[in-house]
Tab-separated table of C-alpha atoms in Angstrom:
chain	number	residue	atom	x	y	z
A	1	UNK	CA	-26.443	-2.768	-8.567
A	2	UNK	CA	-24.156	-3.048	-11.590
A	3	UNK	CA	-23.993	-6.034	-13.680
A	4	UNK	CA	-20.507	-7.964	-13.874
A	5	UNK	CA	-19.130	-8.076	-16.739
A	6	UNK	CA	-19.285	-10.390	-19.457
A	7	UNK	CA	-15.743	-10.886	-19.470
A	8	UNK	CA	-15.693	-13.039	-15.898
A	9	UNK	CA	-16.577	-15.694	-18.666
A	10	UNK	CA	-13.919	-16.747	-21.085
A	11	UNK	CA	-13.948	-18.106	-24.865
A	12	UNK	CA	-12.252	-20.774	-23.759
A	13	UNK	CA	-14.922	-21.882	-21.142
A	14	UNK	CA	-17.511	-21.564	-23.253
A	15	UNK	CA	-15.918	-23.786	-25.812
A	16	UNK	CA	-14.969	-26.414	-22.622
A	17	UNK	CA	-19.320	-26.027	-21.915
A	18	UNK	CA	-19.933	-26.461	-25.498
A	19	UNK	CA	-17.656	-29.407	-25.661
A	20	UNK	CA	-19.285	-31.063	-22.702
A	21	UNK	CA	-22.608	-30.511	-23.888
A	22	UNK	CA	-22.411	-31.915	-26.994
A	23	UNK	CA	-22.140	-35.273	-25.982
A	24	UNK	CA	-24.482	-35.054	-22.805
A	25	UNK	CA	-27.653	-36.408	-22.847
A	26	UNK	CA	-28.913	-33.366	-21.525
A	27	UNK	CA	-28.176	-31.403	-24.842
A	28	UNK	CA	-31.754	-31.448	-25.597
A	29	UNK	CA	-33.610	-30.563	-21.987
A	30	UNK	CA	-34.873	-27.331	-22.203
A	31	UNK	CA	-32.655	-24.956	-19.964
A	32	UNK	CA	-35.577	-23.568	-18.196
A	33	UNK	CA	-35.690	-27.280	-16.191
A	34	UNK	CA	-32.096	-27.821	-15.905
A	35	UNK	CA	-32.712	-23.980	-14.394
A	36	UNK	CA	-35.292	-25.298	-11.986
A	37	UNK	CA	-32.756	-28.104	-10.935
A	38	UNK	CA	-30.134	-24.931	-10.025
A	39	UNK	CA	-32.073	-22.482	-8.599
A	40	UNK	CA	-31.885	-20.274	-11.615
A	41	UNK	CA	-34.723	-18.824	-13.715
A	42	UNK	CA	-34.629	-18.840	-17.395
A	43	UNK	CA	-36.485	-16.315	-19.475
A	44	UNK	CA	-37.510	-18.551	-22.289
A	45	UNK	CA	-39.315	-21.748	-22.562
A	46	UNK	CA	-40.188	-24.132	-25.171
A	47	UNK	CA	-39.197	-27.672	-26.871
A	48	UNK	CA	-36.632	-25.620	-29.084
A	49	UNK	CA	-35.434	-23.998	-25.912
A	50	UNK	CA	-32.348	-25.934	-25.382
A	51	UNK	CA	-28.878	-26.493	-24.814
A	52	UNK	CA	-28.797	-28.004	-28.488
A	53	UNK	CA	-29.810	-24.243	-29.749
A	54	UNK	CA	-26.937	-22.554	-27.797
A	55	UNK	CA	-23.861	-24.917	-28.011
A	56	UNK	CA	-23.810	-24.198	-32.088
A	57	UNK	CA	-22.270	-21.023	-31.667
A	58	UNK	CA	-18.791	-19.888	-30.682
A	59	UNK	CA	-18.422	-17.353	-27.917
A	60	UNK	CA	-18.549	-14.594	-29.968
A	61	UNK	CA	-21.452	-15.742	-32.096
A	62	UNK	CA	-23.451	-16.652	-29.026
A	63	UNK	CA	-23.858	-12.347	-28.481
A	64	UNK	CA	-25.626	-12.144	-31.398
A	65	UNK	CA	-28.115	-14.996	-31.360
A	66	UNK	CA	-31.551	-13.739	-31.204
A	67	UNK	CA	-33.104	-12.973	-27.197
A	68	UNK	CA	-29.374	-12.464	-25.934
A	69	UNK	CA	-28.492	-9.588	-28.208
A	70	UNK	CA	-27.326	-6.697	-25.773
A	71	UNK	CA	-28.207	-9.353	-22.936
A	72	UNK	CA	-25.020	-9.521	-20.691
A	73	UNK	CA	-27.067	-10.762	-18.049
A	74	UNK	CA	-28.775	-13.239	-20.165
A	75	UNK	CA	-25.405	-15.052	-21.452
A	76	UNK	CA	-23.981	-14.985	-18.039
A	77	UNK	CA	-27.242	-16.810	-16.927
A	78	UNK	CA	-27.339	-19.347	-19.708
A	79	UNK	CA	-23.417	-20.186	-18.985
A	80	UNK	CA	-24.295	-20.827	-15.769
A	81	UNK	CA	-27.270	-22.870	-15.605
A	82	UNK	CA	-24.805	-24.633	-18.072
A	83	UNK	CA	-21.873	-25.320	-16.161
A	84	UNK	CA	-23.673	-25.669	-13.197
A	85	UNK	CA	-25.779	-28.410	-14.344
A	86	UNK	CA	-22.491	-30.098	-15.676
A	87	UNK	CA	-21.161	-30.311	-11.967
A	88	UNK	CA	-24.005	-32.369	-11.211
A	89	UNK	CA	-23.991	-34.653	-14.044
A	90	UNK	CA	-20.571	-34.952	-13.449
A	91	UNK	CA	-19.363	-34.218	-10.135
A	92	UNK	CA	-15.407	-34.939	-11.274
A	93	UNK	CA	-15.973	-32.328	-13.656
A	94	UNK	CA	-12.445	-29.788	-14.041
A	95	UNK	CA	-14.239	-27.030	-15.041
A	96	UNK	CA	-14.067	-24.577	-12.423
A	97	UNK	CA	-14.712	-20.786	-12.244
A	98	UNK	CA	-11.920	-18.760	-13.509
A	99	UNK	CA	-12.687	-16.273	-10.342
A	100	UNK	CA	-12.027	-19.268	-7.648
A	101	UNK	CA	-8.343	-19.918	-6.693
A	102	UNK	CA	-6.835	-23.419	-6.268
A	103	UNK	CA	-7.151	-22.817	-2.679
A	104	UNK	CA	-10.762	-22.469	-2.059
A	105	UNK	CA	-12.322	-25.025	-0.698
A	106	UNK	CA	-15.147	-26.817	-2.415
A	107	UNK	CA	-18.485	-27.993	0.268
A	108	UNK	CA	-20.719	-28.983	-2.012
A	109	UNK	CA	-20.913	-32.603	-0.853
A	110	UNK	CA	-20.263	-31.469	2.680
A	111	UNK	CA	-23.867	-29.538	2.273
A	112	UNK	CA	-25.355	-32.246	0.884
A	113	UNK	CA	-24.481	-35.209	3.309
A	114	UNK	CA	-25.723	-32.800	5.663
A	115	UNK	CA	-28.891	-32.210	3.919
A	116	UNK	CA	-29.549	-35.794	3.445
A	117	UNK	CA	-28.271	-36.352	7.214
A	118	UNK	CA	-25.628	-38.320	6.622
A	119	UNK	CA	-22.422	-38.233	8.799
A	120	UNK	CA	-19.338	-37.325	6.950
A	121	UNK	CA	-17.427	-39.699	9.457
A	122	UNK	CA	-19.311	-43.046	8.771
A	123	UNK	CA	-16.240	-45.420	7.890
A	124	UNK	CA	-15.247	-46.420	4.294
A	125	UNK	CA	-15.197	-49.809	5.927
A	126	UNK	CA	-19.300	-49.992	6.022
A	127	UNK	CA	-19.257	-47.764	2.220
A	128	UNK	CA	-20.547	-50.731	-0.170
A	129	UNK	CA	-18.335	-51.018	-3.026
A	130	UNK	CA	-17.397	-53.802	-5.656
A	131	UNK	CA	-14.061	-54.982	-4.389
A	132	UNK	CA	-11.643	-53.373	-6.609
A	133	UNK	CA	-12.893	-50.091	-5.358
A	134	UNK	CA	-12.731	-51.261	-1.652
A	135	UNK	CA	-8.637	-52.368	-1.772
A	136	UNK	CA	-8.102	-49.194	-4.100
A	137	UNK	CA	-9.135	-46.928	-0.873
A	138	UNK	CA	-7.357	-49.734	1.496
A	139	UNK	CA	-4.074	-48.800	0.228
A	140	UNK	CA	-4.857	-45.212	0.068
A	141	UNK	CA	-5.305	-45.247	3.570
A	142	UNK	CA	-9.245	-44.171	3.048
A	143	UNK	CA	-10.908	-43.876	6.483
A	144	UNK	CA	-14.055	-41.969	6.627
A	145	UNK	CA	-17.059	-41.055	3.965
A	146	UNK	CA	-15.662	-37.654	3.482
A	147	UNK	CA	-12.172	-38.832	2.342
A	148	UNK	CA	-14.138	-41.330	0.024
A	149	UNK	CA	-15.459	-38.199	-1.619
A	150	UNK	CA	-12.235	-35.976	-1.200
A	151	UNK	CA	-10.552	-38.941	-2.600
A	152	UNK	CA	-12.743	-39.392	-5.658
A	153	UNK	CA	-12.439	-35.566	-6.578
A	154	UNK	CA	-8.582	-35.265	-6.125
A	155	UNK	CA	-8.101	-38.603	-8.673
A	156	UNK	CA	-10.391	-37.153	-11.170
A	157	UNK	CA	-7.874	-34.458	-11.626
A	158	UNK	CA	-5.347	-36.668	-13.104
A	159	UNK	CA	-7.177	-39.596	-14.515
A	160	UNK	CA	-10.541	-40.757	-15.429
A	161	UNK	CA	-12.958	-41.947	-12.788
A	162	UNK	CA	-15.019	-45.324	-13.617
A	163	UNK	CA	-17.011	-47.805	-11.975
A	164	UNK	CA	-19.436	-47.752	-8.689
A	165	UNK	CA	-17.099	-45.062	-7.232
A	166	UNK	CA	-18.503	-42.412	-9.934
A	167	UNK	CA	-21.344	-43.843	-10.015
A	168	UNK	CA	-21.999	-43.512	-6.033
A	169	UNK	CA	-20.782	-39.488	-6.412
A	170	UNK	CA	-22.947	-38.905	-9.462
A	171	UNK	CA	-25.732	-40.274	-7.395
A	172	UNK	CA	-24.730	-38.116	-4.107
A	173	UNK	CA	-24.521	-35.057	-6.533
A	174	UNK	CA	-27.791	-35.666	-7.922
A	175	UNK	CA	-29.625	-36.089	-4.295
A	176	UNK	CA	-30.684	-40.112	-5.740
A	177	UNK	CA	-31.834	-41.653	-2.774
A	178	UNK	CA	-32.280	-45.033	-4.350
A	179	UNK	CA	-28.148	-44.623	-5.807
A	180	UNK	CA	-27.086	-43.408	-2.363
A	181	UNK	CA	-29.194	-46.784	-0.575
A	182	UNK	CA	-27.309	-48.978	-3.013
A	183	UNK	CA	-23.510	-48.194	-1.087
A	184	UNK	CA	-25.034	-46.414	2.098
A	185	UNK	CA	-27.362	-47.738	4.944
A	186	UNK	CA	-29.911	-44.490	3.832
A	187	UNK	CA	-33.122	-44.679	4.731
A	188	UNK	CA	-35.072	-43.289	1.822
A	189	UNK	CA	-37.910	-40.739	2.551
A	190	UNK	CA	-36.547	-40.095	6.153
A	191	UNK	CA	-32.867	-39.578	6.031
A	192	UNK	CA	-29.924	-40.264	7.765
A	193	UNK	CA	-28.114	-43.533	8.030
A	194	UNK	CA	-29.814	-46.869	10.111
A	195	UNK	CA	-28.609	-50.247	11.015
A	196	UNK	CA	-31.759	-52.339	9.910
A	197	UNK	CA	-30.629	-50.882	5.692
A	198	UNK	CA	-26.523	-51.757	7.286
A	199	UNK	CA	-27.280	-55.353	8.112
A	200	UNK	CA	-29.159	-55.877	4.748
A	201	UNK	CA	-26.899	-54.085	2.586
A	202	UNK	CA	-24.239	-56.480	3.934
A	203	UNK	CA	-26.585	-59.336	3.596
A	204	UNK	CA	-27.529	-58.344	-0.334
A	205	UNK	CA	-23.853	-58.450	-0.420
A	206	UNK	CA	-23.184	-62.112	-0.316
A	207	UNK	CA	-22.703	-64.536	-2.645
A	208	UNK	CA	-25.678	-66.431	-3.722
A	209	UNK	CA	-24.991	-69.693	-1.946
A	210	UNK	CA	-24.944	-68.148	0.947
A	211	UNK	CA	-27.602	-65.732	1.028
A	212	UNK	CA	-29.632	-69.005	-0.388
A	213	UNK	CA	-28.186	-70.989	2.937
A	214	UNK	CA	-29.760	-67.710	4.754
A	215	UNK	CA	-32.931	-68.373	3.127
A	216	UNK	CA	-33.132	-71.686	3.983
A	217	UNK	CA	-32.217	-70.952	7.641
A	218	UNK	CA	-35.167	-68.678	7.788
A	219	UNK	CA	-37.156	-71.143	6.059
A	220	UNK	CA	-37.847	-69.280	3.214
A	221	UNK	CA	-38.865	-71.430	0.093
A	222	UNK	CA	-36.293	-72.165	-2.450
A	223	UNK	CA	-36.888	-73.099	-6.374
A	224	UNK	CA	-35.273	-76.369	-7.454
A	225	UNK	CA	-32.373	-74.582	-8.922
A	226	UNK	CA	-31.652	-72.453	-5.754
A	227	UNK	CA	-31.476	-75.744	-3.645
A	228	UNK	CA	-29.458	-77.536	-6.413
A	229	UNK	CA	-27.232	-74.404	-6.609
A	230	UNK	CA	-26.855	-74.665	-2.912
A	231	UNK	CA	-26.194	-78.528	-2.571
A	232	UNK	CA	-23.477	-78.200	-4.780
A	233	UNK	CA	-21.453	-75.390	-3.238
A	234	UNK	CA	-18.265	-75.770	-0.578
A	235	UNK	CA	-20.056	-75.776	2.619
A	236	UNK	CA	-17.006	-74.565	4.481
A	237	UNK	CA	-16.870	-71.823	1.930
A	238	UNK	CA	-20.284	-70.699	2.716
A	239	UNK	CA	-20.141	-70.931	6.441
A	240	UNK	CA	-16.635	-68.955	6.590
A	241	UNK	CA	-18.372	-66.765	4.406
A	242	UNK	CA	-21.416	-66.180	6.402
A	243	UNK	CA	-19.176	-65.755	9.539
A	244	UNK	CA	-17.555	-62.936	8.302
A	245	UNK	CA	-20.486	-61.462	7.709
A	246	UNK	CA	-21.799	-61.980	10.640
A	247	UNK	CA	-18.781	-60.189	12.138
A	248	UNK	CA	-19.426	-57.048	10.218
A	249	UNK	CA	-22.658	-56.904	11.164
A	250	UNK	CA	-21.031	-56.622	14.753
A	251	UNK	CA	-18.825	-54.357	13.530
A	252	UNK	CA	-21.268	-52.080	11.747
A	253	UNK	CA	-23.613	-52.557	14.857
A	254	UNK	CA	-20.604	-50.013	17.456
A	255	UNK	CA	-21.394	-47.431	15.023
A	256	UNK	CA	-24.896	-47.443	15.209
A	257	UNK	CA	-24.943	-47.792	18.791
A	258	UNK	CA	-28.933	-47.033	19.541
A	259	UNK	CA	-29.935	-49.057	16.831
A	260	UNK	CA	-28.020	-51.796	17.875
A	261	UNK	CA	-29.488	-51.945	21.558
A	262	UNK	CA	-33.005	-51.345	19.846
A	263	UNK	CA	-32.546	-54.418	17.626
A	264	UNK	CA	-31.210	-56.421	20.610
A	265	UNK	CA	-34.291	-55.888	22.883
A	266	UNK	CA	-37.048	-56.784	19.869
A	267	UNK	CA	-35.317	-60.441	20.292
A	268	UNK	CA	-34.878	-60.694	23.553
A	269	UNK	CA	-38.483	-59.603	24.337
A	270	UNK	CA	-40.191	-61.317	21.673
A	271	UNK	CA	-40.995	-58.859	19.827
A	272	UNK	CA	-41.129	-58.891	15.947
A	273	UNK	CA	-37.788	-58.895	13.858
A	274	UNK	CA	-39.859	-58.027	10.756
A	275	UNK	CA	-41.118	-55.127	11.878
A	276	UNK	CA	-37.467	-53.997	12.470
A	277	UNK	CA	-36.534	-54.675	9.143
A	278	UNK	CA	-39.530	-53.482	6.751
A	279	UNK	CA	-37.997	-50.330	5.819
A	280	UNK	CA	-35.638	-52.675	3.211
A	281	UNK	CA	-38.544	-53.055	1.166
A	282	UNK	CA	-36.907	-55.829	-0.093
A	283	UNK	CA	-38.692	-59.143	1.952
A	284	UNK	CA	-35.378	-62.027	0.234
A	285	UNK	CA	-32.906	-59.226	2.158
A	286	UNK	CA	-35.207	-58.882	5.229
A	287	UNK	CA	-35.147	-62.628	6.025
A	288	UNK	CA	-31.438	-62.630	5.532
A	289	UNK	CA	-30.824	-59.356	7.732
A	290	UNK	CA	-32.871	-61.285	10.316
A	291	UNK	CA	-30.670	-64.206	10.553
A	292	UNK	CA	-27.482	-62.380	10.247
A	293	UNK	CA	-28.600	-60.402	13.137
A	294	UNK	CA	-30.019	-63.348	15.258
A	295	UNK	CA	-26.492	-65.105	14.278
A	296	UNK	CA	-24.096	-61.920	15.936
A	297	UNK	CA	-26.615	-61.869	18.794
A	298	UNK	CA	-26.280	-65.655	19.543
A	299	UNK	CA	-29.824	-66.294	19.092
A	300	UNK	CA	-30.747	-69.939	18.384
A	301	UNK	CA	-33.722	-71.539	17.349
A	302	UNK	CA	-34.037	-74.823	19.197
A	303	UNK	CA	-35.453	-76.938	16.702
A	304	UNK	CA	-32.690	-75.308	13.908
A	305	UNK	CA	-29.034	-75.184	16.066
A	306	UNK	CA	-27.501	-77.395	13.021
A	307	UNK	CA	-26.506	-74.323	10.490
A	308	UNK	CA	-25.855	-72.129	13.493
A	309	UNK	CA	-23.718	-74.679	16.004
A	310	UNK	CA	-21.272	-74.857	12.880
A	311	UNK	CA	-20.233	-71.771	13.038
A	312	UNK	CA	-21.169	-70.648	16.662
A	313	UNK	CA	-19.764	-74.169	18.619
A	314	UNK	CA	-23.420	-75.159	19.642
């Protein structure tokens, strides 16, 4: 089989790699790992074996440097462990391959939802961002997971991309499990999206005062500036505010249907709550997942209906 040639790779790429690389903080990994990370082997290994070395030289230079002399193969391998690794540091990255036409489509984080398990139609409703982020899809007219991404890429064309909305890509590009579970319900180590990571994402959410009046519902201990903090807030701010929370956990609970009925029967058997919500690994966010969830259920504790008749009319 005949080697493409080294033309399929222009100057002017090479100087847009270059450009990129010199202000990465990957310039001085040595391209045999950022290989590993794209399934491609590099010959050579060594601390001096780096992006740093290669990024020096112009396109034309780059022939002649020492080990790719005569080595078409090599400096179409080295571009492309390159630009390859710059589409996952940087998944709004223009650079595209001067082969592919405008109207191919790209998958890439179509493959990996579905390698993580994660359904490209969970609502942008339930996607945790900061609230500029969250009315900037609103008025886009944003409605599924997939058009979060789709949506990121297109405006990255024309402008650049900030805040938790690169930040949640970058982290879906690089496989992070612990940047996906910060805006997704993920389950890290097993996959796939779950209500018990839903309830407490919505419950780490809140605003303090009232994930401290959760606290205090589930009796967890407060310090003396957590219950001076929360004896000075708007009480009607926090239960309005805790209501609507407890709506979206309602919400988020049609989606994950299963769950949902699964979560229902551990309180109405007596079974244990805690148990259902370990997997946050977070006990503060457990407690409050607990309450939110006993609160849309209509669960009372008899000796504790004060917090809960407020907002429920008991």
């Amino acid at each position: 089989m005949s080697e493409a040639p080294i033309e399929k790779y222009s100057a002017e790429e090479w100087n847009h790699i270059r450009k990129r690389f010199f202000n990465s903080i990957l310039n001085d990994t040595e391209i045999a790992k950022l290989g590993q990370n794209v399934g491609i082997s590099w010959p050579f290994k060594g601390k001096g074996e780096t992006a740093e070395k290669y990024i020096e030289y112009d396109f034309e230079e780059l022939q002649s440097v020492p080990g790719l002399v005569g080595k078409q193969r090599r400096i179409r391998m080295l571009m492309d462990i390159l630009r390859e690794t710059l589409a996952f540091d940087d998944p709004f990255s223009d650079m595209v391959d001067t082969v592919e036409t405008e109207s191919e489509v790209d998958d890439t984080f179509e493959r990996i939802l579905a390698k993580l398990e994660i359904p490209p139609s969970y609502p942008c409703e339930f996607v945790h961002f900061e609230e500029g982020t969250r009315e900037l899809l609103r008025d886009e007219g944003v409605n599924t997971l997939i058009e979060v991404i789709h949506f990121g890429q297109k405006i990255a064309r024309n402008v650049v991309v900030g805040g938790d909305l690169k930040t949640f890509l970058n982290g879906l590009a690089h496989k992070d499990e612990l940047g996906i579970a910060k805006h997704l319900p993920y389950r890290r180590g097993i996959r796939g999206l779950h209500l018990a990571e839903a309830i407490g994402l919505i419950a780490a959410d809140l605003p303090e005062a009232a994930q401290l009046q959760l606290l205090s519902q589930s009796d967890t201990s407060l310090t003396d500036a957590e219950r001076a903090l929360l004896a000075k807030a708007s009480q009607l701010n926090v239960e309005a505010t805790i209501k609507a929370a407890v709506d979206r956990v309602g919400k988020v609970g049609e989606w994950f249907t299963a769950e949902a009925s699964d979560l229902k029967q551990v309180f109405s058997t007596g079974g244990s709550p805690e148990r259902y919500f370990i997997m946050i690994n977070n006990p503060r966010v457990e407690r409050m997942a607990i309450e939110l969830a006993k609160m849309q259920l209509g669960i009372v504790d008899g000796k504790k209906t004060g917090f809960l008749g407020k907002l429920f009319g008991r």
